[in-house]
JSON list of C-alpha atoms in Angstrom, two decimals:
[
{"chain": "T", "resi": 19, "resn": "MET", "atom": "CA", "xyz": [8.27, -20.36, 0.84]},
{"chain": "T", "resi": 20, "resn": "ILE", "atom": "CA", "xyz": [7.68, -19.94, -2.45]},
{"chain": "T", "resi": 21, "resn": "ARG", "atom": "CA", "xyz": [7.89, -23.13, -4.99]},
{"chain": "T", "resi": 22, "resn": "GLU", "atom": "CA", "xyz": [9.41, -23.36, -8.42]},
{"chain": "T", "resi": 23, "resn": "ASP", "atom": "CA", "xyz": [7.60, -26.81, -8.83]},
{"chain": "T", "resi": 24, "resn": "PHE", "atom": "CA", "xyz": [5.06, -24.08, -9.04]},
{"chain": "T", "resi": 25, "resn": "PRO", "atom": "CA", "xyz": [3.28, -22.69, -12.64]},
{"chain": "T", "resi": 26, "resn": "THR", "atom": "CA", "xyz": [3.38, -19.72, -10.99]},
{"chain": "T", "resi": 27, "resn": "PRO", "atom": "CA", "xyz": [6.84, -17.62, -11.80]},
{"chain": "T", "resi": 28, "resn": "LEU", "atom": "CA", "xyz": [9.32, -17.02, -8.88]},
{"chain": "T", "resi": 29, "resn": "TYR", "atom": "CA", "xyz": [9.25, -13.38, -9.91]},
{"chain": "T", "resi": 30, "resn": "TYR", "atom": "CA", "xyz": [5.50, -12.78, -9.06]},
{"chain": "T", "resi": 31, "resn": "GLN", "atom": "CA", "xyz": [5.35, -15.53, -6.20]},
{"chain": "T", "resi": 32, "resn": "ILE", "atom": "CA", "xyz": [7.95, -13.60, -4.68]},
{"chain": "T", "resi": 33, "resn": "TYR", "atom": "CA", "xyz": [5.63, -10.79, -4.89]},
{"chain": "T", "resi": 34, "resn": "ILE", "atom": "CA", "xyz": [2.60, -11.98, -3.35]},
{"chain": "T", "resi": 35, "resn": "VAL", "atom": "CA", "xyz": [4.53, -13.07, 0.21]},
{"chain": "T", "resi": 36, "resn": "LEU", "atom": "CA", "xyz": [5.79, -8.58, 0.17]},
{"chain": "T", "resi": 37, "resn": "ARG", "atom": "CA", "xyz": [1.97, -7.14, -1.22]},
{"chain": "T", "resi": 38, "resn": "ASP", "atom": "CA", "xyz": [0.50, -9.85, 1.74]},
{"chain": "T", "resi": 39, "resn": "LYS", "atom": "CA", "xyz": [3.91, -8.06, 4.11]},
{"chain": "T", "resi": 40, "resn": "ILE", "atom": "CA", "xyz": [2.09, -4.56, 2.87]},
{"chain": "T", "resi": 41, "resn": "MET", "atom": "CA", "xyz": [-1.49, -5.37, 3.14]},
{"chain": "T", "resi": 42, "resn": "SER", "atom": "CA", "xyz": [-1.14, -7.20, 6.91]},
{"chain": "T", "resi": 43, "resn": "GLY", "atom": "CA", "xyz": [0.61, -3.64, 8.78]},
{"chain": "T", "resi": 44, "resn": "ASP", "atom": "CA", "xyz": [3.92, -5.57, 8.58]},
{"chain": "T", "resi": 45, "resn": "TYR", "atom": "CA", "xyz": [5.11, -3.48, 6.37]},
{"chain": "T", "resi": 46, "resn": "SER", "atom": "CA", "xyz": [4.09, -0.24, 7.78]},
{"chain": "T", "resi": 47, "resn": "ILE", "atom": "CA", "xyz": [3.83, 3.05, 5.33]},
{"chain": "T", "resi": 48, "resn": "GLY", "atom": "CA", "xyz": [7.44, 4.48, 5.24]},
{"chain": "T", "resi": 49, "resn": "ALA", "atom": "CA", "xyz": [8.83, 1.43, 5.77]},
{"chain": "T", "resi": 50, "resn": "SER", "atom": "CA", "xyz": [11.62, 0.33, 3.37]},
{"chain": "T", "resi": 51, "resn": "VAL", "atom": "CA", "xyz": [11.63, -3.40, 2.44]},
{"chain": "T", "resi": 52, "resn": "PRO", "atom": "CA", "xyz": [14.39, -5.63, 2.10]},
{"chain": "T", "resi": 53, "resn": "SER", "atom": "CA", "xyz": [17.13, -5.17, -1.09]},
{"chain": "T", "resi": 54, "resn": "GLU", "atom": "CA", "xyz": [17.29, -7.11, -4.44]},
{"chain": "T", "resi": 55, "resn": "ASN", "atom": "CA", "xyz": [20.57, -8.21, -2.83]},
{"chain": "T", "resi": 56, "resn": "GLU", "atom": "CA", "xyz": [18.31, -9.44, 0.11]},
{"chain": "T", "resi": 57, "resn": "LEU", "atom": "CA", "xyz": [15.49, -11.06, -1.30]},
{"chain": "T", "resi": 58, "resn": "ALA", "atom": "CA", "xyz": [18.05, -12.83, -3.45]},
{"chain": "T", "resi": 59, "resn": "ARG", "atom": "CA", "xyz": [20.08, -14.10, -0.70]},
{"chain": "T", "resi": 60, "resn": "ASP", "atom": "CA", "xyz": [16.40, -15.09, 1.14]},
{"chain": "T", "resi": 61, "resn": "PHE", "atom": "CA", "xyz": [14.92, -16.90, -1.09]},
{"chain": "T", "resi": 62, "resn": "LYS", "atom": "CA", "xyz": [17.33, -18.12, -3.35]},
{"chain": "T", "resi": 63, "resn": "VAL", "atom": "CA", "xyz": [16.91, -15.96, -6.68]},
{"chain": "T", "resi": 64, "resn": "SER", "atom": "CA", "xyz": [18.74, -14.39, -9.04]},
{"chain": "T", "resi": 65, "resn": "ARG", "atom": "CA", "xyz": [19.18, -10.14, -8.40]},
{"chain": "T", "resi": 66, "resn": "ILE", "atom": "CA", "xyz": [17.22, -10.25, -11.58]},
{"chain": "T", "resi": 67, "resn": "THR", "atom": "CA", "xyz": [14.01, -12.37, -10.29]},
{"chain": "T", "resi": 68, "resn": "ALA", "atom": "CA", "xyz": [14.08, -10.04, -6.67]},
{"chain": "T", "resi": 69, "resn": "ARG", "atom": "CA", "xyz": [14.19, -6.57, -8.89]},
{"chain": "T", "resi": 70, "resn": "ARG", "atom": "CA", "xyz": [11.45, -8.39, -11.21]},
{"chain": "T", "resi": 71, "resn": "ALA", "atom": "CA", "xyz": [9.25, -8.50, -7.76]},
{"chain": "T", "resi": 72, "resn": "LEU", "atom": "CA", "xyz": [9.78, -4.89, -6.36]},
{"chain": "T", "resi": 73, "resn": "LYS", "atom": "CA", "xyz": [8.43, -3.41, -9.77]},
{"chain": "T", "resi": 74, "resn": "GLU", "atom": "CA", "xyz": [5.59, -5.74, -9.59]},
{"chain": "T", "resi": 75, "resn": "LEU", "atom": "CA", "xyz": [5.58, -4.17, -6.16]},
{"chain": "T", "resi": 76, "resn": "ALA", "atom": "CA", "xyz": [6.23, 0.10, -7.49]},
{"chain": "T", "resi": 77, "resn": "ASP", "atom": "CA", "xyz": [3.92, -0.85, -10.82]},
{"chain": "T", "resi": 78, "resn": "ASP", "atom": "CA", "xyz": [0.45, -1.30, -7.71]},
{"chain": "T", "resi": 79, "resn": "GLU", "atom": "CA", "xyz": [2.16, 2.00, -6.18]},
{"chain": "T", "resi": 80, "resn": "LEU", "atom": "CA", "xyz": [2.82, -0.78, -2.62]},
{"chain": "T", "resi": 81, "resn": "VAL", "atom": "CA", "xyz": [5.99, 0.94, -2.62]},
{"chain": "T", "resi": 82, "resn": "GLN", "atom": "CA", "xyz": [8.51, 3.82, -3.78]},
{"chain": "T", "resi": 83, "resn": "ARG", "atom": "CA", "xyz": [11.66, 3.21, -5.21]},
{"chain": "T", "resi": 84, "resn": "GLN", "atom": "CA", "xyz": [14.57, 5.75, -4.45]},
{"chain": "T", "resi": 85, "resn": "ARG", "atom": "CA", "xyz": [17.39, 5.60, -6.20]},
{"chain": "T", "resi": 86, "resn": "GLY", "atom": "CA", "xyz": [20.69, 5.00, -3.85]},
{"chain": "T", "resi": 87, "resn": "LYS", "atom": "CA", "xyz": [18.29, 4.74, -0.81]},
{"chain": "T", "resi": 88, "resn": "GLY", "atom": "CA", "xyz": [16.01, 2.00, -1.42]},
{"chain": "T", "resi": 89, "resn": "THR", "atom": "CA", "xyz": [12.16, 0.98, -2.11]},
{"chain": "T", "resi": 90, "resn": "PHE", "atom": "CA", "xyz": [10.07, 1.73, 0.74]},
{"chain": "T", "resi": 91, "resn": "VAL", "atom": "CA", "xyz": [6.78, 1.22, 1.25]},
{"chain": "T", "resi": 92, "resn": "THR", "atom": "CA", "xyz": [4.12, 3.78, 0.36]},
{"chain": "T", "resi": 93, "resn": "HIS", "atom": "CA", "xyz": [0.74, 1.98, 0.70]},
{"chain": "T", "resi": 94, "resn": "ASN", "atom": "CA", "xyz": [-1.50, 2.89, 3.57]},
{"chain": "T", "resi": 95, "resn": "ARG", "atom": "CA", "xyz": [-3.31, 0.05, 5.28]},
{"chain": "T", "resi": 96, "resn": "ALA", "atom": "CA", "xyz": [-5.64, 2.02, 6.53]},
{"chain": "T", "resi": 97, "resn": "SER", "atom": "CA", "xyz": [-9.40, 0.79, 4.47]},
{"chain": "T", "resi": 98, "resn": "THR", "atom": "CA", "xyz": [-13.05, 0.95, 5.12]},
{"chain": "T", "resi": 99, "resn": "VAL", "atom": "CA", "xyz": [-14.29, -0.76, 7.81]},
{"chain": "T", "resi": 100, "resn": "THR", "atom": "CA", "xyz": [-18.44, -1.97, 7.01]},
{"chain": "T", "resi": 101, "resn": "ARG", "atom": "CA", "xyz": [-19.97, -3.75, 9.78]},
{"chain": "T", "resi": 102, "resn": "ASN", "atom": "CA", "xyz": [-22.58, -6.88, 9.59]},
{"chain": "T", "resi": 103, "resn": "ASP", "atom": "CA", "xyz": [-25.83, -5.60, 11.11]},
{"chain": "T", "resi": 104, "resn": "MET", "atom": "CA", "xyz": [-27.98, -4.10, 9.18]},
{"chain": "T", "resi": 105, "resn": "ASP", "atom": "CA", "xyz": [-28.81, -0.79, 12.02]},
{"chain": "T", "resi": 106, "resn": "GLY", "atom": "CA", "xyz": [-25.05, 0.09, 10.91]},
{"chain": "T", "resi": 107, "resn": "LEU", "atom": "CA", "xyz": [-25.08, -0.50, 7.76]},
{"chain": "T", "resi": 108, "resn": "LEU", "atom": "CA", "xyz": [-27.27, 2.94, 6.66]},
{"chain": "T", "resi": 109, "resn": "GLU", "atom": "CA", "xyz": [-24.51, 4.05, 8.37]},
{"chain": "T", "resi": 110, "resn": "ASP", "atom": "CA", "xyz": [-21.48, 3.09, 7.42]},
{"chain": "T", "resi": 111, "resn": "LEU", "atom": "CA", "xyz": [-23.30, 3.52, 3.27]},
{"chain": "T", "resi": 112, "resn": "LEU", "atom": "CA", "xyz": [-23.14, 7.16, 4.09]},
{"chain": "T", "resi": 113, "resn": "MET", "atom": "CA", "xyz": [-19.21, 6.90, 5.49]},
{"chain": "T", "resi": 114, "resn": "ILE", "atom": "CA", "xyz": [-18.89, 5.72, 2.35]},
{"chain": "T", "resi": 115, "resn": "VAL", "atom": "CA", "xyz": [-20.39, 8.21, 0.04]},
{"chain": "T", "resi": 116, "resn": "ILE", "atom": "CA", "xyz": [-18.91, 10.88, 2.49]},
{"chain": "T", "resi": 117, "resn": "LYS", "atom": "CA", "xyz": [-15.98, 9.81, 2.43]},
{"chain": "T", "resi": 118, "resn": "THR", "atom": "CA", "xyz": [-15.32, 8.83, -1.89]},
{"chain": "T", "resi": 119, "resn": "LYS", "atom": "CA", "xyz": [-16.20, 9.99, -5.54]},
{"chain": "T", "resi": 120, "resn": "VAL", "atom": "CA", "xyz": [-18.51, 8.45, -7.37]},
{"chain": "T", "resi": 121, "resn": "LYS", "atom": "CA", "xyz": [-18.05, 7.84, -10.52]},
{"chain": "T", "resi": 122, "resn": "ILE", "atom": "CA", "xyz": [-21.75, 7.09, -12.56]},
{"chain": "T", "resi": 123, "resn": "LEU", "atom": "CA", "xyz": [-21.09, 4.60, -15.60]},
{"chain": "T", "resi": 124, "resn": "ALA", "atom": "CA", "xyz": [-24.36, 3.38, -16.44]},
{"chain": "T", "resi": 125, "resn": "PHE", "atom": "CA", "xyz": [-28.75, 5.14, -15.45]},
{"chain": "T", "resi": 126, "resn": "ASP", "atom": "CA", "xyz": [-30.98, 3.18, -17.94]},
{"chain": "T", "resi": 127, "resn": "TYR", "atom": "CA", "xyz": [-34.00, 1.23, -17.58]},
{"chain": "T", "resi": 128, "resn": "ILE", "atom": "CA", "xyz": [-33.81, -2.41, -18.44]},
{"chain": "T", "resi": 129, "resn": "PRO", "atom": "CA", "xyz": [-35.84, -6.00, -18.54]},
{"chain": "T", "resi": 130, "resn": "ALA", "atom": "CA", "xyz": [-34.76, -8.31, -15.43]},
{"chain": "T", "resi": 131, "resn": "SER", "atom": "CA", "xyz": [-33.08, -11.16, -16.38]},
{"chain": "T", "resi": 132, "resn": "GLN", "atom": "CA", "xyz": [-33.69, -14.18, -15.11]},
{"chain": "T", "resi": 133, "resn": "GLU", "atom": "CA", "xyz": [-31.65, -13.84, -12.46]},
{"chain": "T", "resi": 134, "resn": "ILE", "atom": "CA", "xyz": [-32.65, -9.97, -11.34]},
{"chain": "T", "resi": 135, "resn": "ALA", "atom": "CA", "xyz": [-36.19, -11.65, -11.49]},
{"chain": "T", "resi": 136, "resn": "LYS", "atom": "CA", "xyz": [-35.87, -14.39, -8.65]},
{"chain": "T", "resi": 137, "resn": "ALA", "atom": "CA", "xyz": [-34.07, -11.73, -6.41]},
{"chain": "T", "resi": 138, "resn": "LEU", "atom": "CA", "xyz": [-36.49, -8.97, -6.96]},
{"chain": "T", "resi": 139, "resn": "GLN", "atom": "CA", "xyz": [-39.18, -11.38, -6.82]},
{"chain": "T", "resi": 140, "resn": "ILE", "atom": "CA", "xyz": [-41.26, -9.83, -10.21]},
{"chain": "T", "resi": 141, "resn": "ARG", "atom": "CA", "xyz": [-41.77, -11.39, -13.13]},
{"chain": "T", "resi": 142, "resn": "ARG", "atom": "CA", "xyz": [-38.48, -11.94, -16.08]},
{"chain": "T", "resi": 143, "resn": "GLY", "atom": "CA", "xyz": [-38.31, -9.12, -18.13]},
{"chain": "T", "resi": 144, "resn": "THR", "atom": "CA", "xyz": [-40.52, -6.53, -15.92]},
{"chain": "T", "resi": 145, "resn": "LYS", "atom": "CA", "xyz": [-37.72, -2.95, -16.16]},
{"chain": "T", "resi": 146, "resn": "VAL", "atom": "CA", "xyz": [-35.87, -2.60, -13.36]},
{"chain": "T", "resi": 147, "resn": "GLN", "atom": "CA", "xyz": [-33.74, 1.10, -13.22]},
{"chain": "T", "resi": 148, "resn": "HIS", "atom": "CA", "xyz": [-30.01, -0.26, -13.74]},
{"chain": "T", "resi": 149, "resn": "THR", "atom": "CA", "xyz": [-27.15, 1.70, -12.63]},
{"chain": "T", "resi": 150, "resn": "ILE", "atom": "CA", "xyz": [-23.08, 0.89, -13.00]},
{"chain": "T", "resi": 151, "resn": "ARG", "atom": "CA", "xyz": [-21.58, 3.04, -11.11]},
{"chain": "T", "resi": 152, "resn": "THR", "atom": "CA", "xyz": [-17.83, 3.51, -9.18]},
{"chain": "T", "resi": 153, "resn": "ARG", "atom": "CA", "xyz": [-16.25, 4.90, -5.74]},
{"chain": "T", "resi": 154, "resn": "HIS", "atom": "CA", "xyz": [-12.97, 6.52, -5.45]},
{"chain": "T", "resi": 155, "resn": "LYS", "atom": "CA", "xyz": [-10.99, 7.16, -2.30]},
{"chain": "T", "resi": 156, "resn": "ASN", "atom": "CA", "xyz": [-7.74, 9.24, -2.76]},
{"chain": "T", "resi": 157, "resn": "LYS", "atom": "CA", "xyz": [-8.15, 9.38, -6.38]},
{"chain": "T", "resi": 158, "resn": "LYS", "atom": "CA", "xyz": [-7.54, 6.20, -5.95]},
{"chain": "T", "resi": 159, "resn": "PRO", "atom": "CA", "xyz": [-11.20, 3.07, -7.23]},
{"chain": "T", "resi": 160, "resn": "PHE", "atom": "CA", "xyz": [-12.70, 2.00, -4.64]},
{"chain": "T", "resi": 161, "resn": "SER", "atom": "CA", "xyz": [-15.77, 0.02, -5.75]},
{"chain": "T", "resi": 162, "resn": "TYR", "atom": "CA", "xyz": [-17.32, -1.38, -8.78]},
{"chain": "T", "resi": 163, "resn": "VAL", "atom": "CA", "xyz": [-21.58, -0.91, -8.44]},
{"chain": "T", "resi": 164, "resn": "GLU", "atom": "CA", "xyz": [-24.08, -2.71, -10.26]},
{"chain": "T", "resi": 165, "resn": "ALA", "atom": "CA", "xyz": [-27.13, -2.24, -8.86]},
{"chain": "T", "resi": 166, "resn": "TYR", "atom": "CA", "xyz": [-31.12, -3.22, -9.83]},
{"chain": "T", "resi": 167, "resn": "ILE", "atom": "CA", "xyz": [-34.18, -1.64, -8.34]},
{"chain": "T", "resi": 168, "resn": "PRO", "atom": "CA", "xyz": [-37.74, -2.26, -9.35]},
{"chain": "T", "resi": 169, "resn": "GLU", "atom": "CA", "xyz": [-39.15, 0.80, -11.67]},
{"chain": "T", "resi": 170, "resn": "GLU", "atom": "CA", "xyz": [-41.69, 2.79, -9.71]},
{"chain": "T", "resi": 171, "resn": "ILE", "atom": "CA", "xyz": [-38.85, 3.33, -7.20]},
{"chain": "T", "resi": 172, "resn": "GLY", "atom": "CA", "xyz": [-36.50, 3.71, -8.74]},
{"chain": "T", "resi": 173, "resn": "ARG", "atom": "CA", "xyz": [-38.94, 6.52, -10.94]},
{"chain": "T", "resi": 174, "resn": "LEU", "atom": "CA", "xyz": [-39.52, 8.08, -8.10]},
{"chain": "T", "resi": 175, "resn": "PHE", "atom": "CA", "xyz": [-35.33, 9.63, -7.82]},
{"chain": "T", "resi": 176, "resn": "LYS", "atom": "CA", "xyz": [-33.00, 11.16, -10.49]},
{"chain": "T", "resi": 177, "resn": "LYS", "atom": "CA", "xyz": [-29.77, 10.30, -11.50]},
{"chain": "T", "resi": 178, "resn": "SER", "atom": "CA", "xyz": [-27.78, 13.54, -10.48]},
{"chain": "T", "resi": 179, "resn": "ASP", "atom": "CA", "xyz": [-29.62, 11.60, -7.22]},
{"chain": "T", "resi": 180, "resn": "ILE", "atom": "CA", "xyz": [-27.17, 8.84, -6.82]},
{"chain": "T", "resi": 181, "resn": "LYS", "atom": "CA", "xyz": [-24.27, 11.28, -6.69]},
{"chain": "T", "resi": 182, "resn": "ASN", "atom": "CA", "xyz": [-24.23, 12.54, -3.44]},
{"chain": "T", "resi": 183, "resn": "GLN", "atom": "CA", "xyz": [-26.22, 9.87, -1.69]},
{"chain": "T", "resi": 184, "resn": "PRO", "atom": "CA", "xyz": [-26.54, 6.05, -1.59]},
{"chain": "T", "resi": 185, "resn": "LEU", "atom": "CA", "xyz": [-29.12, 4.08, -2.97]},
{"chain": "T", "resi": 186, "resn": "LEU", "atom": "CA", "xyz": [-30.36, 2.56, -0.02]},
{"chain": "T", "resi": 187, "resn": "ALA", "atom": "CA", "xyz": [-30.91, 6.31, 1.73]},
{"chain": "T", "resi": 188, "resn": "LEU", "atom": "CA", "xyz": [-32.99, 7.02, -1.65]},
{"chain": "T", "resi": 189, "resn": "ILE", "atom": "CA", "xyz": [-35.32, 3.69, -1.25]},
{"chain": "T", "resi": 190, "resn": "GLU", "atom": "CA", "xyz": [-36.00, 5.18, 1.81]},
{"chain": "T", "resi": 191, "resn": "LYS", "atom": "CA", "xyz": [-37.44, 8.87, 1.55]},
{"chain": "T", "resi": 192, "resn": "THR", "atom": "CA", "xyz": [-39.10, 7.59, -1.84]},
{"chain": "T", "resi": 193, "resn": "GLY", "atom": "CA", "xyz": [-41.20, 5.67, 1.67]},
{"chain": "T", "resi": 194, "resn": "ALA", "atom": "CA", "xyz": [-39.65, 2.48, 1.85]},
{"chain": "T", "resi": 195, "resn": "ASN", "atom": "CA", "xyz": [-39.44, 1.26, 5.76]},
{"chain": "T", "resi": 196, "resn": "ILE", "atom": "CA", "xyz": [-35.97, -1.06, 4.94]},
{"chain": "T", "resi": 197, "resn": "ALA", "atom": "CA", "xyz": [-36.15, -3.76, 7.47]},
{"chain": "T", "resi": 198, "resn": "SER", "atom": "CA", "xyz": [-33.31, -6.54, 5.98]},
{"chain": "T", "resi": 199, "resn": "ALA", "atom": "CA", "xyz": [-31.56, -7.60, 3.98]},
{"chain": "T", "resi": 200, "resn": "SER", "atom": "CA", "xyz": [-29.60, -11.05, 3.08]},
{"chain": "T", "resi": 201, "resn": "GLN", "atom": "CA", "xyz": [-26.11, -11.36, 1.39]},
{"chain": "T", "resi": 202, "resn": "THR", "atom": "CA", "xyz": [-23.55, -13.31, -0.07]},
{"chain": "T", "resi": 203, "resn": "ILE", "atom": "CA", "xyz": [-20.08, -12.69, 0.14]},
{"chain": "T", "resi": 204, "resn": "THR", "atom": "CA", "xyz": [-17.45, -14.12, -2.11]},
{"chain": "T", "resi": 205, "resn": "ALA", "atom": "CA", "xyz": [-14.03, -13.79, -4.18]},
{"chain": "T", "resi": 206, "resn": "VAL", "atom": "CA", "xyz": [-13.85, -13.47, -7.42]},
{"chain": "T", "resi": 207, "resn": "LEU", "atom": "CA", "xyz": [-11.67, -12.42, -10.61]},
{"chain": "T", "resi": 208, "resn": "ALA", "atom": "CA", "xyz": [-11.53, -8.77, -12.15]},
{"chain": "T", "resi": 209, "resn": "ASP", "atom": "CA", "xyz": [-13.01, -9.91, -15.76]},
{"chain": "T", "resi": 210, "resn": "ILE", "atom": "CA", "xyz": [-11.41, -6.68, -18.69]},
{"chain": "T", "resi": 211, "resn": "GLU", "atom": "CA", "xyz": [-14.26, -4.44, -17.12]},
{"chain": "T", "resi": 212, "resn": "ILE", "atom": "CA", "xyz": [-14.07, -4.23, -13.89]},
{"chain": "T", "resi": 213, "resn": "ALA", "atom": "CA", "xyz": [-10.53, -5.01, -13.80]},
{"chain": "T", "resi": 214, "resn": "THR", "atom": "CA", "xyz": [-11.18, -1.37, -16.33]},
{"chain": "T", "resi": 215, "resn": "GLN", "atom": "CA", "xyz": [-12.84, 0.16, -14.19]},
{"chain": "T", "resi": 216, "resn": "LEU", "atom": "CA", "xyz": [-10.21, -0.21, -10.77]},
{"chain": "T", "resi": 217, "resn": "ASN", "atom": "CA", "xyz": [-7.25, -0.14, -12.66]},
{"chain": "T", "resi": 218, "resn": "VAL", "atom": "CA", "xyz": [-6.20, -3.32, -11.49]},
{"chain": "T", "resi": 219, "resn": "LYS", "atom": "CA", "xyz": [-5.09, -6.09, -13.30]},
{"chain": "T", "resi": 220, "resn": "VAL", "atom": "CA", "xyz": [-7.44, -9.18, -15.98]},
{"chain": "T", "resi": 221, "resn": "GLY", "atom": "CA", "xyz": [-7.77, -12.19, -12.74]},
{"chain": "T", "resi": 222, "resn": "THR", "atom": "CA", "xyz": [-6.88, -9.79, -9.93]},
{"chain": "T", "resi": 223, "resn": "ALA", "atom": "CA", "xyz": [-8.82, -11.80, -7.02]},
{"chain": "T", "resi": 224, "resn": "LEU", "atom": "CA", "xyz": [-12.03, -9.10, -5.78]},
{"chain": "T", "resi": 225, "resn": "LEU", "atom": "CA", "xyz": [-14.42, -9.53, -3.07]},
{"chain": "T", "resi": 226, "resn": "LYS", "atom": "CA", "xyz": [-18.02, -9.58, -4.47]},
{"chain": "T", "resi": 227, "resn": "VAL", "atom": "CA", "xyz": [-20.60, -8.68, -1.75]},
{"chain": "T", "resi": 228, "resn": "GLU", "atom": "CA", "xyz": [-24.85, -9.43, -3.52]},
{"chain": "T", "resi": 229, "resn": "ARG", "atom": "CA", "xyz": [-26.67, -8.25, -1.53]},
{"chain": "T", "resi": 230, "resn": "ILE", "atom": "CA", "xyz": [-31.03, -8.34, -1.39]},
{"chain": "T", "resi": 231, "resn": "VAL", "atom": "CA", "xyz": [-32.47, -5.59, 0.52]},
{"chain": "T", "resi": 232, "resn": "TYR", "atom": "CA", "xyz": [-35.39, -6.36, 1.90]},
{"chain": "T", "resi": 233, "resn": "ASP", "atom": "CA", "xyz": [-38.03, -3.34, 3.01]},
{"chain": "T", "resi": 234, "resn": "ALA", "atom": "CA", "xyz": [-41.72, -4.07, 6.22]},
{"chain": "T", "resi": 235, "resn": "ASN", "atom": "CA", "xyz": [-43.19, -6.68, 4.33]},
{"chain": "T", "resi": 236, "resn": "GLY", "atom": "CA", "xyz": [-40.59, -8.59, 2.70]},
{"chain": "T", "resi": 237, "resn": "ARG", "atom": "CA", "xyz": [-40.45, -7.33, 0.01]},
{"chain": "T", "resi": 238, "resn": "PRO", "atom": "CA", "xyz": [-36.85, -6.64, -2.20]},
{"chain": "T", "resi": 239, "resn": "VAL", "atom": "CA", "xyz": [-35.89, -3.04, -2.89]},
{"chain": "T", "resi": 240, "resn": "GLU", "atom": "CA", "xyz": [-33.01, -3.11, -4.03]},
{"chain": "T", "resi": 241, "resn": "PHE", "atom": "CA", "xyz": [-29.86, -6.34, -6.03]},
{"chain": "T", "resi": 242, "resn": "ILE", "atom": "CA", "xyz": [-26.95, -4.97, -5.56]},
{"chain": "T", "resi": 243, "resn": "ASN", "atom": "CA", "xyz": [-23.48, -6.19, -6.38]},
{"chain": "T", "resi": 244, "resn": "VAL", "atom": "CA", "xyz": [-20.51, -5.00, -5.47]},
{"chain": "T", "resi": 245, "resn": "PHE", "atom": "CA", "xyz": [-16.40, -5.62, -6.04]},
{"chain": "T", "resi": 246, "resn": "TYR", "atom": "CA", "xyz": [-14.23, -4.70, -4.06]},
{"chain": "T", "resi": 247, "resn": "ARG", "atom": "CA", "xyz": [-10.92, -4.43, -4.26]},
{"chain": "T", "resi": 248, "resn": "PRO", "atom": "CA", "xyz": [-9.80, -5.78, -0.86]},
{"chain": "T", "resi": 249, "resn": "ASP", "atom": "CA", "xyz": [-6.69, -3.97, -0.67]},
{"chain": "T", "resi": 250, "resn": "ASN", "atom": "CA", "xyz": [-9.04, -0.83, 0.22]},
{"chain": "T", "resi": 251, "resn": "TYR", "atom": "CA", "xyz": [-11.88, -2.59, 2.06]},
{"chain": "T", "resi": 252, "resn": "GLN", "atom": "CA", "xyz": [-12.91, -5.00, 5.32]},
{"chain": "T", "resi": 253, "resn": "ILE", "atom": "CA", "xyz": [-15.81, -7.11, 6.22]},
{"chain": "T", "resi": 254, "resn": "GLN", "atom": "CA", "xyz": [-15.94, -6.92, 10.43]},
{"chain": "T", "resi": 255, "resn": "GLN", "atom": "CA", "xyz": [-18.05, -9.17, 12.02]},
{"chain": "T", "resi": 256, "resn": "ASN", "atom": "CA", "xyz": [-17.98, -10.86, 16.68]},
{"chain": "T", "resi": 257, "resn": "LEU", "atom": "CA", "xyz": [-19.12, -14.03, 16.29]},
{"chain": "T", "resi": 258, "resn": "ALA", "atom": "CA", "xyz": [-20.13, -15.65, 19.06]},
{"chain": "T", "resi": 259, "resn": "ARG", "atom": "CA", "xyz": [-20.55, -19.90, 20.07]},
{"chain": "T", "resi": 260, "resn": "VAL", "atom": "CA", "xyz": [-23.63, -21.00, 19.88]},
{"chain": "T", "resi": 261, "resn": "LYS", "atom": "CA", "xyz": [-24.68, -22.57, 22.57]},
{"chain": "T", "resi": 262, "resn": "GLY", "atom": "CA", "xyz": [-25.63, -26.29, 23.61]},
{"chain": "T", "resi": 263, "resn": "LYS", "atom": "CA", "xyz": [-27.69, -28.33, 25.88]},
{"chain": "T", "resi": 264, "resn": "GLY", "atom": "CA", "xyz": [-25.07, -27.97, 28.82]},
{"chain": "T", "resi": 265, "resn": "LYS", "atom": "CA", "xyz": [-22.23, -28.38, 26.53]},
{"chain": "T", "resi": 266, "resn": "LYS", "atom": "CA", "xyz": [-20.31, -26.03, 24.91]},
{"chain": "T", "resi": 267, "resn": "SER", "atom": "CA", "xyz": [-20.80, -26.89, 20.55]},
{"chain": "T", "resi": 268, "resn": "ASN", "atom": "CA", "xyz": [-18.50, -26.04, 18.41]},
{"chain": "T", "resi": 269, "resn": "PHE", "atom": "CA", "xyz": [-20.53, -23.62, 15.74]},
{"chain": "T", "resi": 270, "resn": "TRP", "atom": "CA", "xyz": [-20.67, -19.34, 15.99]},
{"chain": "T", "resi": 271, "resn": "HIS", "atom": "CA", "xyz": [-22.74, -17.52, 14.94]},
{"chain": "T", "resi": 272, "resn": "THR", "atom": "CA", "xyz": [-22.70, -13.65, 14.48]},
{"chain": "T", "resi": 273, "resn": "GLU", "atom": "CA", "xyz": [-23.60, -10.94, 16.73]},
{"chain": "T", "resi": 274, "resn": "SER", "atom": "CA", "xyz": [-23.72, -7.11, 15.67]},
{"chain": "T", "resi": 275, "resn": "LEU", "atom": "CA", "xyz": [-20.46, -5.40, 16.11]}
]
């Protein structure tokens, strides 16, 4: 289960194993996790190594250690789940607004970089509204959001509006008829800025969603990058098997939930 020939320290390998069990629900909230002695025996390591693994879990507020009683899970696996269909996107975002609190880190207008210009189909250097926000759920950081909107749309609402409504809803209120979106989901490592804002260690794996939203005419009206703590966010999809000519295919496509 753990490898001594790996460069990753043994205590951290044990920490990852236990963390995965907590995140998956194998160890539910309130459940006890193996003691130092049990971990040392099961993983064939010293008690010092086992103790360090439990300390890492406690430092991440996943467990609470009680002297003379043991170590118990304090993390609630319940997380925000977003659906994959466009019809449910605004509804999901509204629910996130209801259940979370936003902190605005930046609100300004900047020249579009090459990446932003390409995404919004505008000339490089054209001004765009730029916002950086974090959302907090149960007083803990939930997501880090960086968004870019064409200036003529962004000028139609104020910084204060962003605290109470999702950007997608504000864009629709300007008269834009949002019709579709394309997004890429990847795993990335937290840099210093994002790690600080999400209260995780530098290099922590995060879920990144890069999305371009289009109106009914195919014009991009929003380019957004969202970095989620994977312990607080999931993406749920339904898959259907692609039908072949008279036979079953080995490929899948997504369906609305």
